[in-house]
Amino acid sequence: MKKIIYVSLALAMSLPAMAQETYENANIATEDLNGTARYVGMGGAMEALGADISTMSTNPAGIGLFRRSTASVSAGFMSQQDAKEFNFGKTSHVSFDQIGFVYSMKSGRKSFMNIGFNYHKSRDFNYILNTVGRLNGASQNKLSFLKQADEVFYPQGSLDNGINGLDAKGGDAPTYSQIDYLYYNAMLTREIKEGGKTVLDFNPYDATGFMMDRANKGYIGEYDFNMSGNINDRVYLGVTIGYYDVHYKNYSEYAERIGNGNVIIGDEREITGTGFDVKVGAIFRPIEYSPFRIGVFFATPKFYDLKTANYTTLTNNTPYGAYDNGKSSEAYDFKFNTPWRFGVSLGHTVGDYLALGASYEYADYSSLDNRIIDGDGYDWWYDSYYESSSSDREMNDNSEYSLKGVSTLKLGLEYKPVPELAIRLGYNYVSPMYSSNGFKNGTLWSPGSYYASTTDYTNWKTTNRFTCGLGYQAGNMSIDVAYQYSAQDGDFHPFMEYSGSSKTFTNSVTGETMSFNNIPEVSSVSNKRHQFLMTLGYRF
């Protein structure tokens, strides 16, 4: 009978440098279409039209078109289609999405100077993933075994003090993850007698299929502070300083069928922290007596300073392995920078009854900068502490391979059959951020691999958003409602493929001859969301 023992893990033995992994950071780097109901109803295509508080976060010059002060607040309802509720994950939730104001001051006969503040939820993490697939002999534990067999790291230790992953010089190997630790201590390893001595024997086990359930929740709140204005009602300029507040949590259960039992990895992770960026924009009316406008804008990278913590368990209900259970936990700080973002937009109005907008944005996510915290210090001049960091070259190479530039096209219109009523339509096309050949590389010489507690990843494809909305103005009060449908498909991989070697090995427990190839089945997943949004506004 197997002993029922918990093996625990303290990974931060001699690796003070900390960084995060490409796919985790990419999830935080992206943004949703969100803001006021007018902005969402027009698909966000207002970077040249302006005069909406939500343009503060895209083209800050849009605030320069306000002629009166205004304030607004927005809330709504979000639901996920085709999902099964899991753990704390719910298929629908209420959301507080926006609150802000603009104070407009006349600075000349045709010129204004405006200041503003706006909060909006730039990212809603609430999402449930449910998927199953065949493994046909591949397995997560086999990946851990093959990493050692190919000398990606060297296990050393005993079942009494735990198996540690070492490099060729006997130091801690950054390629040795928390998942590897759990498998080597709870399943892959056994002690046998050989030549009168007790030695460690390592064996992998084939799996027939997998099941994954994951619940995500949380948000990124964006707080924007804007200053903008116009020159002779022809040129509009603006700058926004953005502050970001990150709250992300997920829990997943990944199960593999091995023999007549299951191995289950339960993983809970939380990420919190802050970031900031600067956004600059301009809008021009090239023809003096025409309302046609051209907008240009750019944003610096978001400079994130975050903390993450995980608690991971392995439950072994198979007849194999040394222990029934194992657990791992870790907490650390890390930094990363998103790419620069650039955009251009067009806007035109016809009388006071029709507005048309189109925007194009580009951000090269292959340049996402995963950073290692490699020291700290004290600045005597400014009486403050600081952390120094450097780019994680190995992980950044993986980001360059797995991610790519994203183009976002936004189209929108607003039609007023009567002055008080507005009808809005919008559409967004967002090109894929992930390469179809991208993967979560568990063999990188990086702290991002060392602290990893999951092996799965999803290469998401094109996003399509369809929006519509209504608005009603009654004196200084306004009420706007919007609906957004967002759809995205993806390829889910339970772990990276490991292949290309002609080597074979024999499992000393089962007697089976096994190959170095470990290729899981890819399953299809989707993220289809419905959003209902309402904004109350007041002009003064």
Coordinates of C-alpha atoms in Angstrom, one line a residue:
M1 CA 0.0 0.0 0.0
K2 CA 1.2 3.5 -0.8
K3 CA 2.0 5.7 2.1
I4 CA -0.3 8.8 2.5
I5 CA 2.3 11.5 3.0
Y6 CA 2.3 15.2 2.0
V7 CA 5.5 16.4 0.4
S8 CA 5.9 20.2 0.4
L9 CA 8.0 22.5 -1.7
A10 CA 10.0 25.7 -1.1
L11 CA 11.3 26.5 -4.5
A12 CA 13.0 29.8 -3.7
M13 CA 16.1 28.1 -2.4
S14 CA 18.7 30.1 -4.3
L15 CA 16.9 31.8 -7.1
P16 CA 16.2 35.4 -5.9
A17 CA 15.6 36.5 -9.5
M18 CA 12.0 36.5 -10.4
A19 CA 10.1 36.8 -13.6
Q20 CA 6.8 35.6 -15.0
E21 CA 5.8 33.4 -18.0
T22 CA 4.7 34.6 -21.5
Y23 CA 1.2 33.3 -21.5
E24 CA 0.4 34.6 -18.0
N25 CA 1.7 38.0 -18.9
A26 CA -0.1 38.1 -22.3
N27 CA -3.4 37.5 -20.5
I28 CA -2.8 40.7 -18.4
A29 CA -1.4 42.8 -21.3
T30 CA -4.7 42.8 -23.4
E31 CA -7.7 45.0 -23.0
D32 CA -11.5 44.6 -23.6
L33 CA -13.8 47.0 -25.3
N34 CA -15.4 48.8 -22.4
G35 CA -16.4 52.3 -21.2
T36 CA -19.5 54.3 -21.6
A37 CA -22.5 52.8 -23.3
R38 CA -22.2 55.3 -26.2
Y39 CA -18.6 54.4 -26.7
V40 CA -19.3 50.6 -26.6
G41 CA -22.4 51.0 -28.8
M42 CA -20.3 52.6 -31.5
G43 CA -17.7 49.9 -31.3
G44 CA -15.2 52.3 -29.7
A45 CA -14.6 53.9 -33.1
M46 CA -14.5 57.4 -31.6
E47 CA -10.8 58.3 -31.6
A48 CA -11.4 61.1 -34.2
L49 CA -15.0 61.9 -33.3
G50 CA -14.1 62.6 -29.6
A51 CA -16.4 64.2 -27.1
D52 CA -16.8 61.0 -25.1
I53 CA -15.1 60.4 -21.8
S54 CA -14.0 56.9 -22.8
T55 CA -11.7 58.4 -25.5
M56 CA -9.5 59.5 -22.6
S57 CA -7.9 56.0 -22.6
T58 CA -7.4 55.7 -26.3
N59 CA -7.0 59.2 -28.0
P60 CA -6.7 61.8 -25.2
A61 CA -7.3 64.6 -27.7
G62 CA -10.9 63.5 -27.9
I63 CA -11.5 65.2 -24.5
G64 CA -10.5 68.5 -26.2
L65 CA -13.8 68.5 -28.2
F66 CA -16.0 69.0 -25.1
R67 CA -17.6 72.4 -24.9
R68 CA -19.4 71.8 -21.6
S69 CA -18.5 70.0 -18.5
T70 CA -19.9 66.5 -18.1
A71 CA -20.0 63.5 -15.7
S72 CA -21.1 59.9 -16.3
V73 CA -21.4 56.6 -14.5
S74 CA -21.8 53.1 -16.1
A75 CA -22.7 49.6 -14.9
G76 CA -23.8 46.5 -16.6
F77 CA -24.2 42.7 -16.8
M78 CA -21.8 40.2 -18.3
S79 CA -22.5 36.6 -19.2
Q80 CA -20.6 33.7 -20.9
Q81 CA -22.1 31.4 -23.4
D82 CA -21.6 27.6 -23.6
A83 CA -19.9 27.3 -20.2
K84 CA -20.4 25.1 -17.2
E85 CA -20.0 26.7 -13.8
F86 CA -17.0 25.5 -11.8
N87 CA -15.7 26.3 -8.4
F88 CA -16.1 30.1 -7.8
G89 CA -16.6 30.7 -11.6
K90 CA -20.1 31.9 -12.5
T91 CA -21.5 32.2 -16.1
S92 CA -22.8 35.7 -15.4
H93 CA -22.0 38.6 -13.1
V94 CA -22.9 42.3 -12.5
S95 CA -20.1 44.7 -13.3
F96 CA -19.3 48.3 -12.3
D97 CA -17.6 49.6 -15.5
Q98 CA -17.0 53.4 -15.5
I99 CA -17.2 56.7 -13.7
G100 CA -15.7 60.0 -14.7
F101 CA -16.0 63.7 -15.4
V102 CA -14.6 66.4 -17.7
Y103 CA -14.4 70.0 -16.6
S104 CA -14.3 72.4 -19.6
M105 CA -12.9 75.9 -19.4
K106 CA -13.0 78.5 -22.2
S107 CA -9.5 79.9 -22.9
G108 CA -10.2 81.9 -26.1
R109 CA -12.9 82.9 -28.5
K110 CA -12.7 79.4 -30.1
S111 CA -10.4 77.6 -27.8
F112 CA -11.0 75.5 -24.7
M113 CA -8.8 73.9 -22.0
N114 CA -10.3 70.7 -20.4
I115 CA -9.2 68.5 -17.6
G116 CA -10.8 65.2 -16.7
F117 CA -10.7 62.0 -14.7
N118 CA -12.1 58.6 -15.7
Y119 CA -12.1 55.1 -14.2
H120 CA -13.1 52.2 -16.3
K121 CA -12.7 48.4 -16.2
S122 CA -10.2 47.8 -19.0
R123 CA -10.0 44.0 -18.5
D124 CA -12.7 41.6 -17.1
F125 CA -11.0 38.3 -16.3
N126 CA -14.2 36.4 -15.5
Y127 CA -14.1 33.3 -17.7
I128 CA -14.7 29.6 -17.3
L129 CA -12.8 27.0 -19.4
N130 CA -14.1 23.4 -19.7
T131 CA -12.5 21.0 -22.1
V132 CA -11.6 17.3 -22.5
G133 CA -9.3 15.5 -25.0
R134 CA -7.4 12.3 -25.8
L135 CA -3.8 11.8 -24.9
N136 CA -3.0 8.5 -26.6
G137 CA -0.2 7.7 -24.3
A138 CA 1.2 11.2 -23.7
S139 CA 1.0 12.6 -20.2
Q140 CA 2.0 15.5 -18.0
N141 CA 4.1 13.3 -15.8
K142 CA 5.9 11.9 -18.9
L143 CA 6.9 15.5 -19.9
S144 CA 8.5 15.9 -16.5
F145 CA 10.3 12.6 -16.9
L146 CA 11.6 13.4 -20.5
K147 CA 12.9 16.8 -19.4
Q148 CA 15.2 14.9 -16.9
A149 CA 16.0 12.1 -19.4
D150 CA 17.1 14.7 -21.9
E151 CA 19.2 16.4 -19.2
V152 CA 17.2 19.5 -19.1
F153 CA 17.7 19.1 -15.3
Y154 CA 19.1 16.5 -13.0
P155 CA 17.0 15.2 -10.1
Q156 CA 18.8 14.5 -6.8
G157 CA 17.7 13.6 -3.3
S158 CA 15.6 10.8 -1.6
L159 CA 12.0 10.2 -0.7
D160 CA 12.9 11.4 2.8
N161 CA 14.1 14.9 1.9
G162 CA 12.4 15.4 -1.5
I163 CA 13.7 15.4 -5.1
N164 CA 15.4 18.6 -6.2
G165 CA 16.1 19.7 -9.7
L166 CA 19.8 20.6 -10.3
D167 CA 21.8 22.0 -13.2
A168 CA 25.0 20.4 -14.4
K169 CA 27.0 22.2 -11.8
G170 CA 24.8 21.2 -8.9
G171 CA 22.9 24.4 -8.6
D172 CA 19.1 24.9 -8.8
A173 CA 18.0 24.5 -12.4
P174 CA 15.5 27.2 -13.6
T175 CA 14.0 24.6 -15.9
Y176 CA 12.7 22.6 -12.9
S177 CA 9.2 23.7 -12.2
Q178 CA 6.8 23.2 -9.4
I179 CA 4.9 20.6 -11.5
D180 CA 8.1 18.7 -12.1
Y181 CA 8.8 18.7 -8.3
L182 CA 5.3 17.3 -7.6
Y183 CA 5.6 14.5 -10.1
Y184 CA 9.1 13.5 -9.1
N185 CA 8.2 13.3 -5.4
A186 CA 4.7 11.9 -5.6
M187 CA 4.6 9.7 -8.7
L188 CA 7.7 9.2 -10.8
T189 CA 10.1 8.1 -8.1
R190 CA 10.6 5.0 -6.1
E191 CA 13.5 3.5 -4.1
I192 CA 14.9 0.1 -5.1
K193 CA 17.7 -2.1 -4.0
E194 CA 20.6 -2.4 -6.4
G195 CA 24.0 -3.9 -5.6
G196 CA 23.2 -3.8 -1.9
K197 CA 22.4 -0.1 -2.0
T198 CA 19.2 1.9 -2.1
V199 CA 18.9 3.9 -5.3
L200 CA 16.2 6.0 -6.9
D201 CA 14.3 4.6 -9.9
F202 CA 12.3 7.0 -12.2
N203 CA 9.4 5.8 -14.3
P204 CA 6.8 7.7 -16.4
Y205 CA 3.2 6.5 -17.0
D206 CA 1.0 6.8 -20.1
A207 CA -2.4 8.6 -20.0
T208 CA -5.4 7.9 -22.2
G209 CA -7.2 11.3 -21.8
F210 CA -7.5 14.5 -19.9
M211 CA -10.1 16.9 -18.5
M212 CA -9.5 20.5 -17.6
D213 CA -11.8 22.9 -15.7
R214 CA -10.7 26.5 -14.8
A215 CA -12.4 29.4 -13.3
N216 CA -11.0 32.9 -13.7
K217 CA -12.2 36.1 -12.0
G218 CA -11.0 39.6 -11.4
Y219 CA -10.3 42.8 -13.3
I220 CA -7.9 45.5 -14.2
G221 CA -9.1 48.9 -13.2
E222 CA -7.7 51.9 -15.2
Y223 CA -7.6 55.3 -13.7
D224 CA -7.0 58.1 -16.3
F225 CA -6.0 61.7 -15.6
N226 CA -6.3 63.9 -18.7
M227 CA -5.5 67.4 -19.9
S228 CA -6.5 68.5 -23.3
G229 CA -7.6 71.4 -25.4
N230 CA -8.0 72.9 -28.9
I231 CA -6.5 75.6 -31.0
N232 CA -9.0 77.7 -33.0
D233 CA -11.4 74.7 -33.2
R234 CA -9.1 73.1 -35.8
V235 CA -6.4 71.3 -33.8
Y236 CA -7.1 69.2 -30.6
L237 CA -4.3 68.0 -28.4
G238 CA -4.4 65.8 -25.3
V239 CA -2.3 63.8 -22.8
T240 CA -3.4 61.1 -20.3
I241 CA -1.6 59.5 -17.5
G242 CA -3.0 56.1 -16.7
Y243 CA -2.7 54.1 -13.5
Y244 CA -3.7 50.4 -13.5
D245 CA -4.9 48.2 -10.6
V246 CA -4.6 44.5 -11.2
H247 CA -6.8 41.8 -9.4
Y248 CA -6.6 38.4 -11.0
K249 CA -7.4 34.9 -9.5
N250 CA -7.9 31.5 -11.0
Y251 CA -8.4 28.0 -9.9
S252 CA -8.0 24.9 -12.2
E253 CA -8.3 21.2 -11.9
Y254 CA -6.4 19.2 -14.5
A255 CA -7.0 15.4 -14.5
E256 CA -5.4 12.6 -16.5
R257 CA -6.7 9.1 -16.8
I258 CA -3.8 6.6 -16.1
G259 CA -4.7 2.9 -15.9
N260 CA -7.7 2.6 -13.7
G261 CA -7.1 5.8 -11.8
N262 CA -6.6 9.6 -12.1
V263 CA -3.9 12.1 -11.3
I264 CA -5.4 15.5 -10.5
I265 CA -3.4 18.8 -10.4
G266 CA -5.3 21.5 -8.5
D267 CA -3.8 24.9 -8.9
E268 CA -4.8 28.2 -7.4
R269 CA -3.1 31.4 -8.4
E270 CA -3.6 35.1 -7.6
I271 CA -1.9 38.1 -9.2
T272 CA -2.1 41.6 -7.8
G273 CA -0.2 44.8 -8.4
T274 CA -0.1 48.1 -10.3
G275 CA 1.1 49.7 -13.5
F276 CA 1.2 53.0 -15.3
D277 CA 1.5 54.4 -18.8
V278 CA 1.3 57.7 -20.7
K279 CA -1.0 58.3 -23.7
V280 CA -0.7 61.2 -26.2
G281 CA -3.0 62.1 -29.1
A282 CA -4.1 64.7 -31.6
I283 CA -7.1 65.4 -33.8
F284 CA -7.0 67.7 -36.9
R285 CA -9.7 69.2 -39.1
P286 CA -7.7 69.6 -42.3
I287 CA -10.5 71.5 -44.1
E288 CA -11.7 74.6 -42.3
Y289 CA -15.4 74.4 -43.0
S290 CA -15.7 70.6 -43.0
P291 CA -16.4 68.4 -39.9
F292 CA -14.1 65.7 -41.3
R293 CA -11.4 64.8 -38.7
I294 CA -8.2 62.8 -38.6
G295 CA -6.9 61.4 -35.3
V296 CA -3.5 60.1 -34.4
F297 CA -2.5 58.6 -31.0
F298 CA 0.1 56.5 -29.2
A299 CA 0.6 55.0 -25.8
T300 CA 3.8 54.0 -24.0
P301 CA 4.2 50.5 -22.6
K302 CA 2.3 49.7 -19.4
F303 CA 5.0 49.3 -16.8
Y304 CA 3.7 46.6 -14.4
D305 CA 4.9 45.8 -11.0
L306 CA 3.1 42.7 -9.7
K307 CA 3.0 40.0 -7.1
T308 CA 1.8 36.4 -7.6
A309 CA 1.1 33.6 -5.3
N310 CA 0.1 30.0 -6.0
Y311 CA -1.0 26.9 -4.1
T312 CA -0.8 23.7 -6.1
T313 CA -1.7 20.1 -5.1
L314 CA -1.3 16.7 -6.7
T315 CA -3.7 13.9 -5.9
N316 CA -2.6 10.5 -7.1
N317 CA -5.4 7.9 -7.4
T318 CA -3.5 5.5 -9.5
P319 CA -1.7 2.3 -8.4
Y320 CA 1.7 3.9 -9.4
G321 CA 4.0 6.2 -7.5
A322 CA 5.4 6.6 -4.1
Y323 CA 2.9 8.9 -2.5
D324 CA -0.8 9.7 -2.8
N325 CA -0.5 13.5 -2.4
G326 CA 1.8 16.4 -2.8
K327 CA 1.6 20.1 -2.4
S328 CA 3.5 23.2 -3.5
S329 CA 3.2 26.9 -2.9
E330 CA 5.2 30.0 -3.8
A331 CA 4.9 33.8 -3.8
Y332 CA 7.1 36.3 -5.5
D333 CA 7.2 39.8 -7.2
F334 CA 7.8 40.3 -10.9
K335 CA 7.7 43.0 -13.5
F336 CA 6.8 43.2 -17.2
N337 CA 6.2 45.8 -19.8
T338 CA 3.6 45.7 -22.5
P339 CA 4.4 46.9 -26.1
W340 CA 3.9 50.4 -27.4
R341 CA 0.5 51.0 -29.0
F342 CA -0.1 53.2 -32.1
G343 CA -3.3 54.3 -33.8
V344 CA -5.0 56.4 -36.5
S345 CA -8.6 57.3 -36.9
L346 CA -11.1 59.0 -39.1
G347 CA -14.4 60.7 -38.2
H348 CA -17.1 62.6 -40.0
T349 CA -20.5 64.1 -39.1
V350 CA -23.4 64.9 -41.4
G351 CA -25.5 67.7 -40.0
D352 CA -26.5 66.9 -36.5
Y353 CA -28.0 63.5 -37.2
L354 CA -25.2 61.2 -38.4
A355 CA -21.7 60.4 -37.1
L356 CA -19.3 57.9 -38.7
G357 CA -16.1 56.7 -37.1
A358 CA -13.2 54.3 -38.0
S359 CA -10.1 53.5 -36.0
Y360 CA -7.1 51.3 -36.5
E361 CA -4.7 50.4 -33.7
Y362 CA -1.5 48.3 -33.7
A363 CA 0.6 46.8 -30.9
D364 CA 3.4 44.3 -31.4
Y365 CA 3.0 41.8 -28.5
S366 CA 6.0 39.8 -29.7
S367 CA 8.0 42.6 -28.1
L368 CA 6.4 42.0 -24.7
D369 CA 9.2 42.5 -22.1
N370 CA 9.3 39.9 -19.3
R371 CA 11.7 41.2 -16.7
I372 CA 13.8 39.7 -13.9
I373 CA 14.0 41.5 -10.6
D374 CA 17.7 41.2 -9.9
G375 CA 18.3 43.6 -7.0
D376 CA 17.1 46.4 -4.9
G377 CA 18.6 49.4 -3.2
Y378 CA 18.1 52.7 -1.4
D379 CA 18.3 56.1 -3.0
W380 CA 19.7 58.5 -0.4
W381 CA 19.0 61.6 -2.5
Y382 CA 15.3 60.9 -2.8
D383 CA 15.0 58.9 0.4
S384 CA 13.3 56.0 -1.3
Y385 CA 13.8 52.3 -2.0
Y386 CA 13.9 50.9 -5.5
E387 CA 14.1 47.6 -7.4
S388 CA 16.4 47.0 -10.4
S389 CA 15.3 44.6 -13.1
S390 CA 16.6 43.3 -16.5
S391 CA 15.0 41.6 -19.4
D392 CA 14.5 37.9 -19.2
R393 CA 16.1 37.0 -22.6
E394 CA 15.1 33.3 -22.6
M395 CA 11.4 34.1 -21.9
N396 CA 11.4 37.1 -24.2
D397 CA 12.6 34.8 -27.0
N398 CA 9.7 32.6 -26.3
S399 CA 7.3 35.6 -26.4
E400 CA 8.8 36.7 -29.7
Y401 CA 8.1 33.2 -31.1
S402 CA 4.7 32.6 -29.5
L403 CA 3.1 36.1 -29.8
K404 CA 2.8 38.5 -32.7
G405 CA 1.6 42.0 -33.7
V406 CA -2.2 42.7 -33.2
S407 CA -4.2 44.9 -35.5
T408 CA -7.5 46.2 -34.2
L409 CA -10.1 47.7 -36.6
K410 CA -13.1 49.5 -35.1
L411 CA -16.1 50.8 -37.1
G412 CA -19.0 52.7 -35.7
L413 CA -22.0 54.9 -36.5
E414 CA -24.6 57.0 -34.7
Y415 CA -27.9 58.0 -36.3
K416 CA -30.4 60.5 -34.7
P417 CA -33.9 60.3 -36.3
V418 CA -34.8 63.0 -33.8
P419 CA -32.4 65.2 -31.8
E420 CA -33.2 63.5 -28.5
L421 CA -32.8 59.9 -29.7
A422 CA -29.6 58.2 -31.0
I423 CA -29.2 54.7 -32.6
R424 CA -25.7 53.2 -32.7
L425 CA -24.0 50.3 -34.3
G426 CA -20.4 49.1 -34.1
Y427 CA -18.0 46.3 -35.1
N428 CA -14.4 45.3 -34.1
Y429 CA -12.0 42.9 -35.7
V430 CA -9.0 42.0 -33.6
S431 CA -6.3 39.9 -35.3
P432 CA -4.8 36.9 -33.4
M433 CA -2.2 37.7 -30.7
Y434 CA -0.9 34.1 -30.5
S435 CA 1.0 32.3 -33.2
S436 CA -0.5 29.0 -34.2
N437 CA 2.8 27.4 -33.4
G438 CA 3.3 29.2 -30.1
F439 CA 3.8 27.2 -26.9
K440 CA 4.4 27.4 -23.2
N441 CA 8.0 26.3 -23.0
G442 CA 8.8 24.4 -19.9
T443 CA 12.5 23.9 -20.8
L444 CA 13.5 27.6 -20.7
W445 CA 16.5 28.6 -18.5
S446 CA 14.2 31.2 -16.8
P447 CA 12.7 31.9 -13.4
G448 CA 9.4 32.0 -15.3
S449 CA 9.8 28.2 -15.9
Y450 CA 11.0 27.6 -12.4
Y451 CA 8.0 29.1 -10.7
A452 CA 5.4 27.6 -13.1
S453 CA 2.6 25.6 -11.5
T454 CA 0.7 24.7 -14.7
T455 CA 1.7 23.4 -18.1
D456 CA -1.4 24.2 -20.2
Y457 CA -1.8 27.1 -22.7
T458 CA -4.3 28.3 -25.3
N459 CA -3.5 29.9 -28.6
W460 CA -6.5 32.2 -29.1
K461 CA -7.5 33.2 -32.6
T462 CA -9.4 36.2 -34.1
T463 CA -11.8 38.2 -31.9
N464 CA -15.0 39.6 -33.5
R465 CA -17.1 42.1 -31.6
F466 CA -20.6 43.3 -32.6
T467 CA -22.2 46.2 -30.8
C468 CA -25.4 48.2 -30.8
G469 CA -27.0 50.8 -28.6
L470 CA -29.5 53.5 -27.9
G471 CA -29.2 56.9 -26.3
Y472 CA -31.8 59.5 -25.1
Q473 CA -31.1 63.1 -24.1
A474 CA -33.5 65.0 -21.9
G475 CA -32.2 68.5 -21.1
N476 CA -28.9 68.1 -19.3
M477 CA -29.5 64.4 -18.4
S478 CA -28.8 61.5 -20.7
I479 CA -29.3 57.8 -20.6
D480 CA -27.5 55.3 -22.9
V481 CA -27.7 51.6 -23.2
A482 CA -25.5 49.2 -25.2
Y483 CA -25.1 45.5 -26.0
Q484 CA -21.9 43.8 -27.0
Y485 CA -21.4 40.3 -28.3
S486 CA -17.7 39.1 -28.4
A487 CA -16.6 35.8 -29.9
Q488 CA -13.2 34.1 -30.0
D489 CA -12.0 30.5 -30.6
G490 CA -8.8 29.0 -29.4
D491 CA -6.6 25.8 -29.5
F492 CA -6.1 24.4 -26.0
H493 CA -2.9 22.4 -25.3
P494 CA -2.6 20.5 -21.9
F495 CA 1.2 20.8 -22.2
M496 CA 4.0 21.4 -24.7
E497 CA 4.8 18.8 -27.3
Y498 CA 8.0 16.9 -26.6
S499 CA 9.3 15.0 -29.7
G500 CA 12.0 14.7 -32.2
S501 CA 14.2 12.2 -30.4
S502 CA 14.7 8.6 -31.6
K503 CA 15.5 7.5 -28.0
T504 CA 13.4 4.9 -26.2
F505 CA 13.3 3.7 -22.6
T506 CA 11.8 0.8 -20.6
N507 CA 9.4 1.4 -17.7
S508 CA 10.9 -0.7 -14.9
V509 CA 7.5 -1.1 -13.3
T510 CA 5.2 -1.9 -16.2
G511 CA 7.9 -3.4 -18.5
E512 CA 6.7 -1.3 -21.4
T513 CA 9.0 0.1 -24.0
M514 CA 8.2 3.8 -24.4
S515 CA 9.4 6.5 -26.7
F516 CA 10.6 10.1 -26.2
N517 CA 7.6 11.4 -28.2
N518 CA 5.0 13.0 -25.9
I519 CA 2.4 14.7 -28.1
P520 CA -1.1 15.5 -26.6
E521 CA -4.3 16.1 -28.5
V522 CA -5.3 19.7 -29.1
S523 CA -8.9 20.6 -28.1
S524 CA -11.0 23.5 -29.3
V525 CA -12.3 26.0 -26.8
S526 CA -14.2 29.3 -27.2
N527 CA -14.9 32.5 -25.3
K528 CA -18.3 33.9 -26.3
R529 CA -19.5 36.8 -24.1
H530 CA -22.6 39.0 -23.9
Q531 CA -22.4 42.4 -22.2
F532 CA -25.3 44.7 -21.4
L533 CA -24.3 48.2 -20.3
M534 CA -26.1 51.4 -19.1
T535 CA -24.6 54.9 -18.7
L536 CA -26.2 57.9 -16.9
G537 CA -24.8 61.2 -17.9
Y538 CA -25.1 64.9 -16.8
R539 CA -23.9 68.0 -18.5
F540 CA -23.3 71.2 -16.5

